[in-house]
PDB file of C-alpha atoms in Angstrom:
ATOM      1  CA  UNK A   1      -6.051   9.536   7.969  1.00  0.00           C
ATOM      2  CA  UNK A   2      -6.334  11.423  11.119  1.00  0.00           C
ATOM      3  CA  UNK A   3      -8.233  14.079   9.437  1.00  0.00           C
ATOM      4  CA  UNK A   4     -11.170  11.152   8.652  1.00  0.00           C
ATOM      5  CA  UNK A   5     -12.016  10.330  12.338  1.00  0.00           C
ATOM      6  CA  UNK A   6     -13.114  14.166  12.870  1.00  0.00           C
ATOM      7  CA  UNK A   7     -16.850  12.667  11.806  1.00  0.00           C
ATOM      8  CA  UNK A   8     -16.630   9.688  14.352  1.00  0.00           C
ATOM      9  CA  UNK A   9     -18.462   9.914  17.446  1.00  0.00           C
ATOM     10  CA  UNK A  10     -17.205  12.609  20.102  1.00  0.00           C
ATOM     11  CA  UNK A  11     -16.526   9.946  22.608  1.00  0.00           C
ATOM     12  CA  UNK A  12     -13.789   7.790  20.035  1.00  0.00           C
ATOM     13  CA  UNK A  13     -12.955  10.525  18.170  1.00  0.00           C
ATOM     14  CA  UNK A  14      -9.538  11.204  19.853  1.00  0.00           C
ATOM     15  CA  UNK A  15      -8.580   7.625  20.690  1.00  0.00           C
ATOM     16  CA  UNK A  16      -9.675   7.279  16.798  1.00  0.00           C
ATOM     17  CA  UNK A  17      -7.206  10.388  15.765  1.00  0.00           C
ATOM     18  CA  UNK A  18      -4.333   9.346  18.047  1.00  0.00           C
ATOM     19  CA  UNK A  19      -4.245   5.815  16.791  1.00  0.00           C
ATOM     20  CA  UNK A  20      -4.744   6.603  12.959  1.00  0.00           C
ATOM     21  CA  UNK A  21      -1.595   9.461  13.469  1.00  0.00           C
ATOM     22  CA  UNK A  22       1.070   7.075  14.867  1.00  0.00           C
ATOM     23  CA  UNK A  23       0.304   4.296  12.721  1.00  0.00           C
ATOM     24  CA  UNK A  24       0.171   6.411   9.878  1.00  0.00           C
ATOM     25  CA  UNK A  25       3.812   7.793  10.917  1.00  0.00           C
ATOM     26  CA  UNK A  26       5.483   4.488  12.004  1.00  0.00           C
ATOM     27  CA  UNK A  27       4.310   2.733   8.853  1.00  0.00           C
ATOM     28  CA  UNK A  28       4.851   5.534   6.242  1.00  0.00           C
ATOM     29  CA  UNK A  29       8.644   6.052   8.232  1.00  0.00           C
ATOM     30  CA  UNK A  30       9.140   2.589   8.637  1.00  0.00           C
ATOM     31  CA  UNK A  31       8.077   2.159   4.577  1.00  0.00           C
ATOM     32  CA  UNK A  32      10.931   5.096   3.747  1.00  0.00           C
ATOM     33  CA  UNK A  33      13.817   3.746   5.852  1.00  0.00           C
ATOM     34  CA  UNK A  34      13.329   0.103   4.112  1.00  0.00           C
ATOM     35  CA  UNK A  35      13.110   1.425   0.841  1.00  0.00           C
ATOM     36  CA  UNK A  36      16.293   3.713   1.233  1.00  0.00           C
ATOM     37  CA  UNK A  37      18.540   0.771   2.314  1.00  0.00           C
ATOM     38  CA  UNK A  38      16.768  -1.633   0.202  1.00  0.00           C
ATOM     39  CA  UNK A  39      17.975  -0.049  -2.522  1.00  0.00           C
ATOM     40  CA  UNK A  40      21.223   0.956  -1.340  1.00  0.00           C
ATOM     41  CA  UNK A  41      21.836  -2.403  -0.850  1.00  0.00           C
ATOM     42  CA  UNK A  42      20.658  -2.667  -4.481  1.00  0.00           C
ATOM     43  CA  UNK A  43      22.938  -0.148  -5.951  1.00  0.00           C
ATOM     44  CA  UNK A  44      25.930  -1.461  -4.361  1.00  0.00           C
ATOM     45  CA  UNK A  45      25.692  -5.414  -5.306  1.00  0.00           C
ATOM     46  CA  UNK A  46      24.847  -4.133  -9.584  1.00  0.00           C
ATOM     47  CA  UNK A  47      27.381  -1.405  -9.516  1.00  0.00           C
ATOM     48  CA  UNK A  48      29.644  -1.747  -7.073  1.00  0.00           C
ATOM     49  CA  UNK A  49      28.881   1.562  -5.609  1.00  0.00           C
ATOM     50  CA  UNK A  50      26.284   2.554  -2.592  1.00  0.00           C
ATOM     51  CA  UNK A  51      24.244   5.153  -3.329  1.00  0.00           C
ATOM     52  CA  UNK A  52      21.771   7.518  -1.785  1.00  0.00           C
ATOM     53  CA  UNK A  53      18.635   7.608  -3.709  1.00  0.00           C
ATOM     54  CA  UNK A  54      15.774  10.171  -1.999  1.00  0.00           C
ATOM     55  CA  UNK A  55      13.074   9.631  -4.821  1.00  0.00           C
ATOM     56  CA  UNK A  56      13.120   5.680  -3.073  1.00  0.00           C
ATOM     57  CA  UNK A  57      12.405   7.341   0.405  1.00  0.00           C
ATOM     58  CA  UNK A  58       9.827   9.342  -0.466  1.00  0.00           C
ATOM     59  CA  UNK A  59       7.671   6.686  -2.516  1.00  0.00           C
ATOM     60  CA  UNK A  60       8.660   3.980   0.223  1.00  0.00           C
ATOM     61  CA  UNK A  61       7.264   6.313   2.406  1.00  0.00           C
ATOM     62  CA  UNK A  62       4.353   6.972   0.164  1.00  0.00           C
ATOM     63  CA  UNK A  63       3.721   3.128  -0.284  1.00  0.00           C
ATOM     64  CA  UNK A  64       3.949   2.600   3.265  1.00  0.00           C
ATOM     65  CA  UNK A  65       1.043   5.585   3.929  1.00  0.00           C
ATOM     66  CA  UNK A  66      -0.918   3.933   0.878  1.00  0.00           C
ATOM     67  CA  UNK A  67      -1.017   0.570   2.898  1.00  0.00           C
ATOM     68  CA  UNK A  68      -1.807   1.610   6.350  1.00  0.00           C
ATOM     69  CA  UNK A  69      -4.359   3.921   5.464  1.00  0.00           C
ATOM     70  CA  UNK A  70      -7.430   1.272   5.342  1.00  0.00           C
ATOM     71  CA  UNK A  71      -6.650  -0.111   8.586  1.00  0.00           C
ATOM     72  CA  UNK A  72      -4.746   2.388  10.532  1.00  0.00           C
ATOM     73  CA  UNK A  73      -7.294   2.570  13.391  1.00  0.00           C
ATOM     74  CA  UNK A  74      -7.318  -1.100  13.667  1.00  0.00           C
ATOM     75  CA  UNK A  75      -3.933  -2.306  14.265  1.00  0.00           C
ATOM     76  CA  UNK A  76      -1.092  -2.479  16.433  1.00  0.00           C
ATOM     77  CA  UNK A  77       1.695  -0.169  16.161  1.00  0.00           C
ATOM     78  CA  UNK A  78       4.103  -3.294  15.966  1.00  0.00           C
ATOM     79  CA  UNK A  79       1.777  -3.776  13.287  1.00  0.00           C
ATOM     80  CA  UNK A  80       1.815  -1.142  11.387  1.00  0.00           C
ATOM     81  CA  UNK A  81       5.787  -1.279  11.423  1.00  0.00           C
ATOM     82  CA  UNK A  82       5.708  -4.707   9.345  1.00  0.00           C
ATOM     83  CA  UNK A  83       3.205  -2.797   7.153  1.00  0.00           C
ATOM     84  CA  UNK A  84       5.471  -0.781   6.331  1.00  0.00           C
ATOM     85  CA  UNK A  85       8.678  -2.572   6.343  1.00  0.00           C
ATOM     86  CA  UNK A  86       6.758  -5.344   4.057  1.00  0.00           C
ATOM     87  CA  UNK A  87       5.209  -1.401   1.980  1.00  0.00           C
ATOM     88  CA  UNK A  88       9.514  -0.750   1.196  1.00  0.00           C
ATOM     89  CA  UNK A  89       9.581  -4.103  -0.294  1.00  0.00           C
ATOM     90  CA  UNK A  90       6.707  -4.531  -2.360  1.00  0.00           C
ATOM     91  CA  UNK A  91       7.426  -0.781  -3.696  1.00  0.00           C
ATOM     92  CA  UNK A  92      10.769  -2.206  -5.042  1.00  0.00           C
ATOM     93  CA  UNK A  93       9.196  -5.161  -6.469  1.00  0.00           C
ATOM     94  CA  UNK A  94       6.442  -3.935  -8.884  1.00  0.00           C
ATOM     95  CA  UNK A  95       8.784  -0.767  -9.509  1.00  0.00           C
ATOM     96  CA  UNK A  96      11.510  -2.838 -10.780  1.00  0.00           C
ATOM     97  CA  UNK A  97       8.738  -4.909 -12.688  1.00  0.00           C
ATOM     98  CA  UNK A  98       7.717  -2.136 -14.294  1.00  0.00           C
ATOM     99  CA  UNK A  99      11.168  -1.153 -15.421  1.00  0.00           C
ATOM    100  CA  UNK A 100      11.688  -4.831 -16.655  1.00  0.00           C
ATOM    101  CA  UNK A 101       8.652  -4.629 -18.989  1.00  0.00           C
ATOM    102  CA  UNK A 102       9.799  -1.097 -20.261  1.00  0.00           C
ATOM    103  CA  UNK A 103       6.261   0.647 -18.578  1.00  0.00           C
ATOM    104  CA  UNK A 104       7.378   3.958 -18.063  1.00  0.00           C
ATOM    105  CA  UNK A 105       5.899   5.448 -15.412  1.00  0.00           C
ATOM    106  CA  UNK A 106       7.641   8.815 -14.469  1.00  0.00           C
ATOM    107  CA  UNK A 107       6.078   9.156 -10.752  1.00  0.00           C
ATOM    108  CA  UNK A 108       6.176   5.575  -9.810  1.00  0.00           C
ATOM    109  CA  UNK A 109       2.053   6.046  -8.964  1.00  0.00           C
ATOM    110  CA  UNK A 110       1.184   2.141  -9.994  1.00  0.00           C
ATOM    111  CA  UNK A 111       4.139   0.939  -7.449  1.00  0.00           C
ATOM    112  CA  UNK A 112       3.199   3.378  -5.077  1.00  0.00           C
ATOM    113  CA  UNK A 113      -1.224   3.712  -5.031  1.00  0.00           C
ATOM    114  CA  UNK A 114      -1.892   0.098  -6.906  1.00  0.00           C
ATOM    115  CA  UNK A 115       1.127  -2.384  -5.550  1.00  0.00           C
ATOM    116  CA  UNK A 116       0.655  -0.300  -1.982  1.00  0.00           C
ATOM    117  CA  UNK A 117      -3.481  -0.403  -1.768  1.00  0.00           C
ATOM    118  CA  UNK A 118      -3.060  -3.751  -2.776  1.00  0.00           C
ATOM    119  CA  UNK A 119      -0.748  -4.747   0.232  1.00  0.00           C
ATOM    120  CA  UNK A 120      -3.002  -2.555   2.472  1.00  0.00           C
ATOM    121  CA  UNK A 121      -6.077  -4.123   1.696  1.00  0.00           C
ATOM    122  CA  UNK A 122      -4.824  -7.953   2.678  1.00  0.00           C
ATOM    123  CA  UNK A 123      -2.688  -6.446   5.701  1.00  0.00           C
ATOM    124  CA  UNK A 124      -6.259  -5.549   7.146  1.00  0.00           C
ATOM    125  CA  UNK A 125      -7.345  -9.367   6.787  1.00  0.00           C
ATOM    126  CA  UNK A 126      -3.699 -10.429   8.573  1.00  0.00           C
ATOM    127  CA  UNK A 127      -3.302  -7.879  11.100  1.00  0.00           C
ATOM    128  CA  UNK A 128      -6.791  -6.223  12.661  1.00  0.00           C
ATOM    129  CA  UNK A 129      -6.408  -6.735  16.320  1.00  0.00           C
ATOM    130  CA  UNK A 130      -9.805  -8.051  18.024  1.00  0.00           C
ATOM    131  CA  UNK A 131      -9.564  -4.727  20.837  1.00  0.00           C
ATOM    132  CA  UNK A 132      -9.354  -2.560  17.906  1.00  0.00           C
ATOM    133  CA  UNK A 133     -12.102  -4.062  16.522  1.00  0.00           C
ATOM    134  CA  UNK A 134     -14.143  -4.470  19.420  1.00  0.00           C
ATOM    135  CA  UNK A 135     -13.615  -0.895  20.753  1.00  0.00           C
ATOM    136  CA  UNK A 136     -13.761   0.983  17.431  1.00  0.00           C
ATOM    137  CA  UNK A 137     -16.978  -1.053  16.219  1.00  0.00           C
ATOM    138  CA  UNK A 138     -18.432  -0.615  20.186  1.00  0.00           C
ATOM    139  CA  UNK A 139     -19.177  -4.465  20.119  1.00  0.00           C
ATOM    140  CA  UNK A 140     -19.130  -5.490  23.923  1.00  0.00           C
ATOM    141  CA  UNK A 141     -18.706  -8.967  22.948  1.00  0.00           C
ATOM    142  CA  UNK A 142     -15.493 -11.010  21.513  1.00  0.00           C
ATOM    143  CA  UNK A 143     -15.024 -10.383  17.542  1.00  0.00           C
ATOM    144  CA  UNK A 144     -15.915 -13.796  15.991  1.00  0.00           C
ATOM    145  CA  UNK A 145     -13.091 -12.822  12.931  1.00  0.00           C
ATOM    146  CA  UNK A 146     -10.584 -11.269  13.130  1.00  0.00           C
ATOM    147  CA  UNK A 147      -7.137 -10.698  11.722  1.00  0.00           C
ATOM    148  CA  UNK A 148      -5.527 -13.925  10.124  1.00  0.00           C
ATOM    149  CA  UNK A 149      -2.552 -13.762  13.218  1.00  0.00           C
ATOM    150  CA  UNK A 150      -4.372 -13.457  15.760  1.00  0.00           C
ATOM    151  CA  UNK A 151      -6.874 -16.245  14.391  1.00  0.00           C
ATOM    152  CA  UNK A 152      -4.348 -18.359  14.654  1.00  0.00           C
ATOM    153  CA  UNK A 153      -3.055 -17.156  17.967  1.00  0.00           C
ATOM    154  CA  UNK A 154      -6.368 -17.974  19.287  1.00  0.00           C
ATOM    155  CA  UNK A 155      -6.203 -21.804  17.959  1.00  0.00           C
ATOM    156  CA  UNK A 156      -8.763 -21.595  15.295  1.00  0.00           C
ATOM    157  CA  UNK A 157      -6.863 -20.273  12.463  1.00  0.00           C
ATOM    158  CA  UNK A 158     -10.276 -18.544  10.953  1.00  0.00           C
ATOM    159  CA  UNK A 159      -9.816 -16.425   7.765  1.00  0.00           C
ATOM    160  CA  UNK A 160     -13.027 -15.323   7.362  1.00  0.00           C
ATOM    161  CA  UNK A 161     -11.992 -11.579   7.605  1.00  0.00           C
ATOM    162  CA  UNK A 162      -8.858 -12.276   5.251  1.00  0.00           C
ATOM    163  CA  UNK A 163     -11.241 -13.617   2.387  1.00  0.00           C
ATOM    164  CA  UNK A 164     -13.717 -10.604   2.982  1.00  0.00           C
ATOM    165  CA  UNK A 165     -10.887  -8.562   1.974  1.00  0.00           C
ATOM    166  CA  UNK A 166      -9.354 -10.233  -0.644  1.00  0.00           C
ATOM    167  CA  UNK A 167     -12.736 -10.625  -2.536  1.00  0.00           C
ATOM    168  CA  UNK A 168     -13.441  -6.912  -1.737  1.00  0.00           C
ATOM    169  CA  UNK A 169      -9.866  -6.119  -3.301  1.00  0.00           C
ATOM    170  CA  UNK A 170     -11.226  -8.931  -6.724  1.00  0.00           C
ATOM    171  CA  UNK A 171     -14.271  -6.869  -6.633  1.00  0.00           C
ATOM    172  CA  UNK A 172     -12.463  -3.373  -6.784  1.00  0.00           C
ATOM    173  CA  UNK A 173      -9.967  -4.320  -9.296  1.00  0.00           C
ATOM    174  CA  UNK A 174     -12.695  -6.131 -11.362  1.00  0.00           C
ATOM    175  CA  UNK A 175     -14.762  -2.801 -11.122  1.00  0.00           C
ATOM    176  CA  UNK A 176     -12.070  -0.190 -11.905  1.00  0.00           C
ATOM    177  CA  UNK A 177     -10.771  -2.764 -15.094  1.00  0.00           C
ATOM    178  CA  UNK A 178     -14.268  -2.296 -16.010  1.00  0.00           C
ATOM    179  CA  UNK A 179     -14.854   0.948 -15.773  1.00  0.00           C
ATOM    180  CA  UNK A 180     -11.863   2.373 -17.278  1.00  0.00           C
ATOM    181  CA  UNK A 181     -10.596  -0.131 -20.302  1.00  0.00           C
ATOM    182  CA  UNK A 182     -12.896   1.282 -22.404  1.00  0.00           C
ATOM    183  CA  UNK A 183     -11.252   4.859 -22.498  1.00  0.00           C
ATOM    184  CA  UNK A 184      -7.897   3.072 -22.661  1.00  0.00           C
ATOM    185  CA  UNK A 185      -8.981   1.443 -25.651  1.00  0.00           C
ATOM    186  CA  UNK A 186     -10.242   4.047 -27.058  1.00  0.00           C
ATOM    187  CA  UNK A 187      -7.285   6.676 -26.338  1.00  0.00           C
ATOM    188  CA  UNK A 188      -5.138   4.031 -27.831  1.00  0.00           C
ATOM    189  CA  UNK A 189      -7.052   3.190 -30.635  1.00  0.00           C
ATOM    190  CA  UNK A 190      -6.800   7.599 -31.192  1.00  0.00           C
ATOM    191  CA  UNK A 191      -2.745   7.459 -30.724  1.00  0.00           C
ATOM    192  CA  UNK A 192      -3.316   9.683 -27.583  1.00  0.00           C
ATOM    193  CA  UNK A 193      -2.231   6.906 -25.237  1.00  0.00           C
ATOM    194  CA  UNK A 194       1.324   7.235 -25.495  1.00  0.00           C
ATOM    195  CA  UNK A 195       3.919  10.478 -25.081  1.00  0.00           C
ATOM    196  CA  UNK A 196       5.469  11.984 -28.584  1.00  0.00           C
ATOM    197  CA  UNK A 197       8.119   9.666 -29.658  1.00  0.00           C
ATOM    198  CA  UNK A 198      10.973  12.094 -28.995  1.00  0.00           C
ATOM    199  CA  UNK A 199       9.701  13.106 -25.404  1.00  0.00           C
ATOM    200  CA  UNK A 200       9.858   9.431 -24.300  1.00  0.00           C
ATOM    201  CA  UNK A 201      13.504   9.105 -26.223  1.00  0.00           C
ATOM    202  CA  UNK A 202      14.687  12.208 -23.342  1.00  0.00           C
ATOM    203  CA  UNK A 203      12.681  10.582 -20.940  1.00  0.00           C
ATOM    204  CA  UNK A 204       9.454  11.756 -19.440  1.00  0.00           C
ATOM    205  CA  UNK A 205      10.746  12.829 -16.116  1.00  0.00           C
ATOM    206  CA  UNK A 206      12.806  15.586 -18.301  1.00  0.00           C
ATOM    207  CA  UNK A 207      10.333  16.054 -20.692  1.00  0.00           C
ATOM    208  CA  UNK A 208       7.071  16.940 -18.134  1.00  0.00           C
TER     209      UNK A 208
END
């Protein structure tokens, strides 16, 4: 994220960089510490037994740096701290959905990339803060829309930036679905779509 505002103009380029490395860290740390005790607490209550489990720290933290990235030069860091405690959760969520519905997925990359972008891009619409806006954008006058929050901090309760995002996130899911169910069809019309039967029996964390 950091590495992005290099291009931005000389005089914003630091302010740019500073901002985009500690909300980056507090949400992506924030994201790891919730998903570690999240499922602790998880471990303990269906087997009786707490239990350490690193793999949810690291894709917590990986969902957490997922969601943040979009709008990590235009929030607060209190901000980006609910971005990522809300990342831990929602990593939990569609990985345990996934693991309901039998979708093995060795790496956890839809909880993590999909469930995480998808958080991300509606935290943008909730949480950009009108200075961030202003100064990043150089507008020298109010922002008219801004985060949903602060919307309604102001009185007005305007949502005009929330629905730009959620219609952009409509228009990227429509796109990808678009773009790549015709090779999914296809690979699983070939039998290439799915592992060799005995790979998936040992389990494809083992297997690859």
């Amino acid at each position: 994220n950091a590495g992005s505002a290099i291009d931005v103009d000389s005089d914003l380029s630091l302010p740019v960089i500073a901002a985009a490395v500690t909300n980056s860290t507090l949400a992506g740390s924030a994201a790891a510490i919730t998903s570690l005790f999240l499922n602790l607490i998880i471990q303990e209550r269906l087997t009786g037994e707490p239990k350490y489990r690193l793999s949810s720290a690291m894709n917590g933290a990986l969902t957490g740096l997922a969601s943040i990235t979009g709008c990590c030069g235009l929030v607060k860091p209190w901000a980006a701290l609910v971005i990522g405690f809300v990342a831990g959760i929602v990593y939990h969520i569609s990985s345990n959905f996934l693991e309901s519905r039998c979708i093995d997925d060795a790496v956890d990359a839809i909880p993590v990339h999909l469930a995480g972008g998808i958080w991300g891009v509606i935290a943008t619409g909730l949480f950009a803060s009108p200075r961030e806006l202003q100064f990043w954008y150089g507008i020298d006058t109010d922002v008219d829309h801004v985060g949903w929050f602060y919307s309604w901090g102001r009185g007005s309760g305007d949502a005009r930036l929330l629905a730009c995002q959620v219609i952009g996130l409509l228009f990227i899911i429509g796109w990808t679905v678009g773009m790549m169910l015709p090779f999914f069809v296809v690979l699983n019309y070939l039998g290439a779509f799915r592992a060799d039967s005995l790979e998936e029996l040992v389990g494809l964390d083992i297997s690859y």
